[in-house]
Short mmCIF file of C-alpha atoms in Angstrom, two decimals:
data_model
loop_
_atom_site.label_atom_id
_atom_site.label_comp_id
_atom_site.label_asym_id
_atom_site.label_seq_id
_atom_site.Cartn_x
_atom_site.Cartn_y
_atom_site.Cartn_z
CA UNK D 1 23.57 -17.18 10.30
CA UNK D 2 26.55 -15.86 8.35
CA UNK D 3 24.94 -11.82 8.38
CA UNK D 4 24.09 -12.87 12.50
CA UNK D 5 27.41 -14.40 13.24
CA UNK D 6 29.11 -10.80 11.46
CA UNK D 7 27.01 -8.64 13.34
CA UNK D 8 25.80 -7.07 10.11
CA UNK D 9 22.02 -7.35 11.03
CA UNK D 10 20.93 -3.35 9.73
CA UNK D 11 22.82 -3.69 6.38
CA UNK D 12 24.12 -7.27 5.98
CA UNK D 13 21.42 -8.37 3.16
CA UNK D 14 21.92 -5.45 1.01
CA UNK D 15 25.64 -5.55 1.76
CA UNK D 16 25.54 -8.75 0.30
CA UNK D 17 23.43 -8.31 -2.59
CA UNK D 18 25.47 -5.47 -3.84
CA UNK D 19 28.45 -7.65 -3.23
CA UNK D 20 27.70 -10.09 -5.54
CA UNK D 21 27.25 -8.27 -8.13
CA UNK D 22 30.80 -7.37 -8.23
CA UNK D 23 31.70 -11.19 -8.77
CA UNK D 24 33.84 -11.68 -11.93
CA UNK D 25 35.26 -14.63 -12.97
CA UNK D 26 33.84 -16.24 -11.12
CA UNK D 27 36.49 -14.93 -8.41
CA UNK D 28 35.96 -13.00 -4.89
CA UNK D 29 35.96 -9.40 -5.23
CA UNK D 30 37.69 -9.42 -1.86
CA UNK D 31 40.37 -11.95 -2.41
CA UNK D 32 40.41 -13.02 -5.95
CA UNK D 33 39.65 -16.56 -4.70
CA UNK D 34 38.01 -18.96 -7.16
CA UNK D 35 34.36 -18.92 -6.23
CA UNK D 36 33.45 -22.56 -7.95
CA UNK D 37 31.72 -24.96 -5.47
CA UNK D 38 32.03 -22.43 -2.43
CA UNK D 39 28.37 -23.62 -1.27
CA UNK D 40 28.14 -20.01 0.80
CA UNK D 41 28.07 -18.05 -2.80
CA UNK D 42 25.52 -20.68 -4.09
CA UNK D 43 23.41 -20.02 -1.64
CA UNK D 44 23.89 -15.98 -1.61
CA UNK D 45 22.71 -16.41 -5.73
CA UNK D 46 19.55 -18.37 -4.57
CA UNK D 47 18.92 -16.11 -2.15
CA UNK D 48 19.29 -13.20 -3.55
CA UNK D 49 17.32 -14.15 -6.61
CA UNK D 50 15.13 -12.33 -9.11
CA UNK D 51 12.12 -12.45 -6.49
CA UNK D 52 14.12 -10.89 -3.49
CA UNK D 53 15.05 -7.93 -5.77
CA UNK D 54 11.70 -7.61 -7.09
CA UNK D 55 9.99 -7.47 -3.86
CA UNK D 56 12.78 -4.67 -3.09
CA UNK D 57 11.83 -2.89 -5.85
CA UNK D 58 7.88 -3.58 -4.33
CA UNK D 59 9.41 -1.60 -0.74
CA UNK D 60 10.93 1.59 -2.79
CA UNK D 61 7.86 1.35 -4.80
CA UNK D 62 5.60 1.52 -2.04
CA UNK D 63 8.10 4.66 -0.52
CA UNK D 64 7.03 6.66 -3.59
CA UNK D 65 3.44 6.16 -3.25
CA UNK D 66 3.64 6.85 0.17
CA UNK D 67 5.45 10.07 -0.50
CA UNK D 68 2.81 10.98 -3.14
CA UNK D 69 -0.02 10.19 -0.79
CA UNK D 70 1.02 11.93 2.13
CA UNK D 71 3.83 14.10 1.29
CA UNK D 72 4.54 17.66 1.49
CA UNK D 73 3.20 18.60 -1.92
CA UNK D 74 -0.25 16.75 -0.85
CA UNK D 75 0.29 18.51 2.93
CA UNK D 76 0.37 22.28 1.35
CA UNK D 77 -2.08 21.52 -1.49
CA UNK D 78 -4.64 20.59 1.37
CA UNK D 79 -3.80 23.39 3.65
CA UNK D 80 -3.77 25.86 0.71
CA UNK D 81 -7.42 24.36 0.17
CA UNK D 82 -8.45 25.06 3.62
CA UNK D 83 -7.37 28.74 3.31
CA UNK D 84 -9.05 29.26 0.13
CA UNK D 85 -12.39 27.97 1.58
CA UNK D 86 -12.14 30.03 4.87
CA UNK D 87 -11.51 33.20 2.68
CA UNK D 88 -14.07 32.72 0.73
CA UNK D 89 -16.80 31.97 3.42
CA UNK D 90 -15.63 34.68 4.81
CA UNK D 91 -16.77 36.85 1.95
CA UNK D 92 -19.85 35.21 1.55
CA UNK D 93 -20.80 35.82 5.00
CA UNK D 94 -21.80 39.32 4.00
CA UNK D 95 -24.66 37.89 1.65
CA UNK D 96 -25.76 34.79 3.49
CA UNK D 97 -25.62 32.57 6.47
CA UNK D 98 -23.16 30.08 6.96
CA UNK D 99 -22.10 28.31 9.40
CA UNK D 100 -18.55 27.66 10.63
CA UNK D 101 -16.63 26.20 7.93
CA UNK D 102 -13.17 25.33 10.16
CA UNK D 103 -10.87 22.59 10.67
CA UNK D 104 -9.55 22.31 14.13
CA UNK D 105 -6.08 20.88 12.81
CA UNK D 106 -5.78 24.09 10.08
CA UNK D 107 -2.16 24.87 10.41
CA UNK D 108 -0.80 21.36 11.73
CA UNK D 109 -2.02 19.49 8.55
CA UNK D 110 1.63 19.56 7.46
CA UNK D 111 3.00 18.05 10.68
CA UNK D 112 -0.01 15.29 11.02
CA UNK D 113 0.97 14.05 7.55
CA UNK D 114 4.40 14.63 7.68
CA UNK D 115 4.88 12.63 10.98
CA UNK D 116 2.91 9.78 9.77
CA UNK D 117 5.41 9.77 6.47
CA UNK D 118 8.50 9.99 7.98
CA UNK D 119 7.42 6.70 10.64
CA UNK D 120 6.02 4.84 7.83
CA UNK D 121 9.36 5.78 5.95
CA UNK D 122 11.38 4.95 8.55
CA UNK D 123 9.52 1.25 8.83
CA UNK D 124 10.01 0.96 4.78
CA UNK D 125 13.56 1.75 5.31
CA UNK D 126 13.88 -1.60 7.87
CA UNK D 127 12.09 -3.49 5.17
CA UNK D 128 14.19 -2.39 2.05
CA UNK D 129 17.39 -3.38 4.24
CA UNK D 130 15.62 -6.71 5.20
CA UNK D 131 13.01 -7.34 2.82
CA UNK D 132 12.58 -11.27 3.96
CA UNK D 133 11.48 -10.43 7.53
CA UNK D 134 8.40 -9.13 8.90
CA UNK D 135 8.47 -5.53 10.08
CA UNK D 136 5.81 -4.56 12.62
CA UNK D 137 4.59 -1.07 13.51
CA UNK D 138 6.16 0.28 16.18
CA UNK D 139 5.25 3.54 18.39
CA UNK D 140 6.26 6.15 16.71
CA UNK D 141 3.80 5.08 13.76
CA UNK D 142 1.01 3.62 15.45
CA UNK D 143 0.47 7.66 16.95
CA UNK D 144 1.19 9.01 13.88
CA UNK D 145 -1.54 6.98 12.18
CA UNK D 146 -3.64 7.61 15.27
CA UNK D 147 -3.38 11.23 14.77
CA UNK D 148 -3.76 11.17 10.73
CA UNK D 149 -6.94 9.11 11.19
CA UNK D 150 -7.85 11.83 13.16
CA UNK D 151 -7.13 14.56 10.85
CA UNK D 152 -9.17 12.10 8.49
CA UNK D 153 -12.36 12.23 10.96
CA UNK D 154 -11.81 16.21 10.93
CA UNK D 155 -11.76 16.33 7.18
CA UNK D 156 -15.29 14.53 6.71
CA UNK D 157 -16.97 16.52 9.16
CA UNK D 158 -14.91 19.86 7.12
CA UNK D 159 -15.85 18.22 3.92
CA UNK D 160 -19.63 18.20 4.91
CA UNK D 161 -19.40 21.57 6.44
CA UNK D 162 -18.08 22.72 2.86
CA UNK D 163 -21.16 20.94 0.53
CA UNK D 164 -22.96 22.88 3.22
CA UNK D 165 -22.19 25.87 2.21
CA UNK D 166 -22.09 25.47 -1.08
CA UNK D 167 -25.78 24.79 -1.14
CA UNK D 168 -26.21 27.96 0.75
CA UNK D 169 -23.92 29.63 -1.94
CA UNK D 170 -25.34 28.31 -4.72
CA UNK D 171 -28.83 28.93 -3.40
CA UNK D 172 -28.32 32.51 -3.15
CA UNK D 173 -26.57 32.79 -6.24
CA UNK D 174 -30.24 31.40 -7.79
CA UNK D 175 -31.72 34.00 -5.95
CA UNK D 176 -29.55 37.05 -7.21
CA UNK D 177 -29.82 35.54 -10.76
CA UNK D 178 -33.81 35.88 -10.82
CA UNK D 179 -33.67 39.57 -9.38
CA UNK D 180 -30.86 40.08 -12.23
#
């Protein structure tokens, strides 16, 4: 009510956590007014207790991992992949058949990813600055994560595509190593 009534909805929790750690003496950072019995600053320290920051610390946890799963480093490692396996079907196209080895999202791989982090970011952000309240997906994720599970669709049919390949590879290889 007090975060509400102060129109401080975005930023009012974490305001007020980082507030009271600037409580000494049990006076008001503010005013220098004693703090003993004021029931509001009670209720701020149960509040605000050792389970509120922890499940903070769960939110910019889970912003890591979601960096590290989907971030750019991930993005270019997987699109560097996809290069490397075209060019080197395409060399072993002169010595046996494959068949098409593409991914129709090669070149957007970046973008897919990167639009799904920065929604699911933007969502974590809500949830650090209001950790208490549910935050639902909105839009902007939801097509994001339609499009990465998209991308994810592409990359198994890519992936199997690949092993294909492979076998042919491989095969051939046997082949050459018997003629010697």
């Amino acid at each position: 009510e007090h975060i509400a009534r102060h129109r401080m909805q975005t930023r009012g929790e974490t305001w007020i956590t980082e507030g009271l750690q600037y409580i000494a003496e049990d006076s008001c950072p503010f005013c220098s007014q004693r703090l003993e019995g004021v029931g509001l600053i009670q209720d701020y320290r149960s509040f605000f207790s050792r389970e509120y920051h922890a499940l903070r610390q769960e939110v910019t946890g889970l912003k890591r991992q979601v960096d590290a799963a989907i971030g750019e480093r991930a993005a270019a490692a997987l699109e560097q992949t996809v290069l490397q396996n075209g060019n080197a079907a395409e060399s072993w196209r002169r010595y046996c058949e494959l068949a098409a080895t593409e991914l129709p999202e090669s070149g957007r791989i970046g973008d897919v990813m990167g639009a799904l982090r920065e929604s699911a970011q933007a969502l974590l952000d809500v949830k650090a600055g209001t950790p208490l309240d549910t935050v639902a997906p909105d839009d902007r994720f939801t097509q994001a994560l339609g499009a990465f599970e998209a991308l994810r669709t592409s990359f198994g049919t890519y992936n199997a595509a690949v092993a294909t390949a492979n076998a042919v590879i491989t095969a051939r290889k046997r082949q050459a190593q018997v003629a010697n």
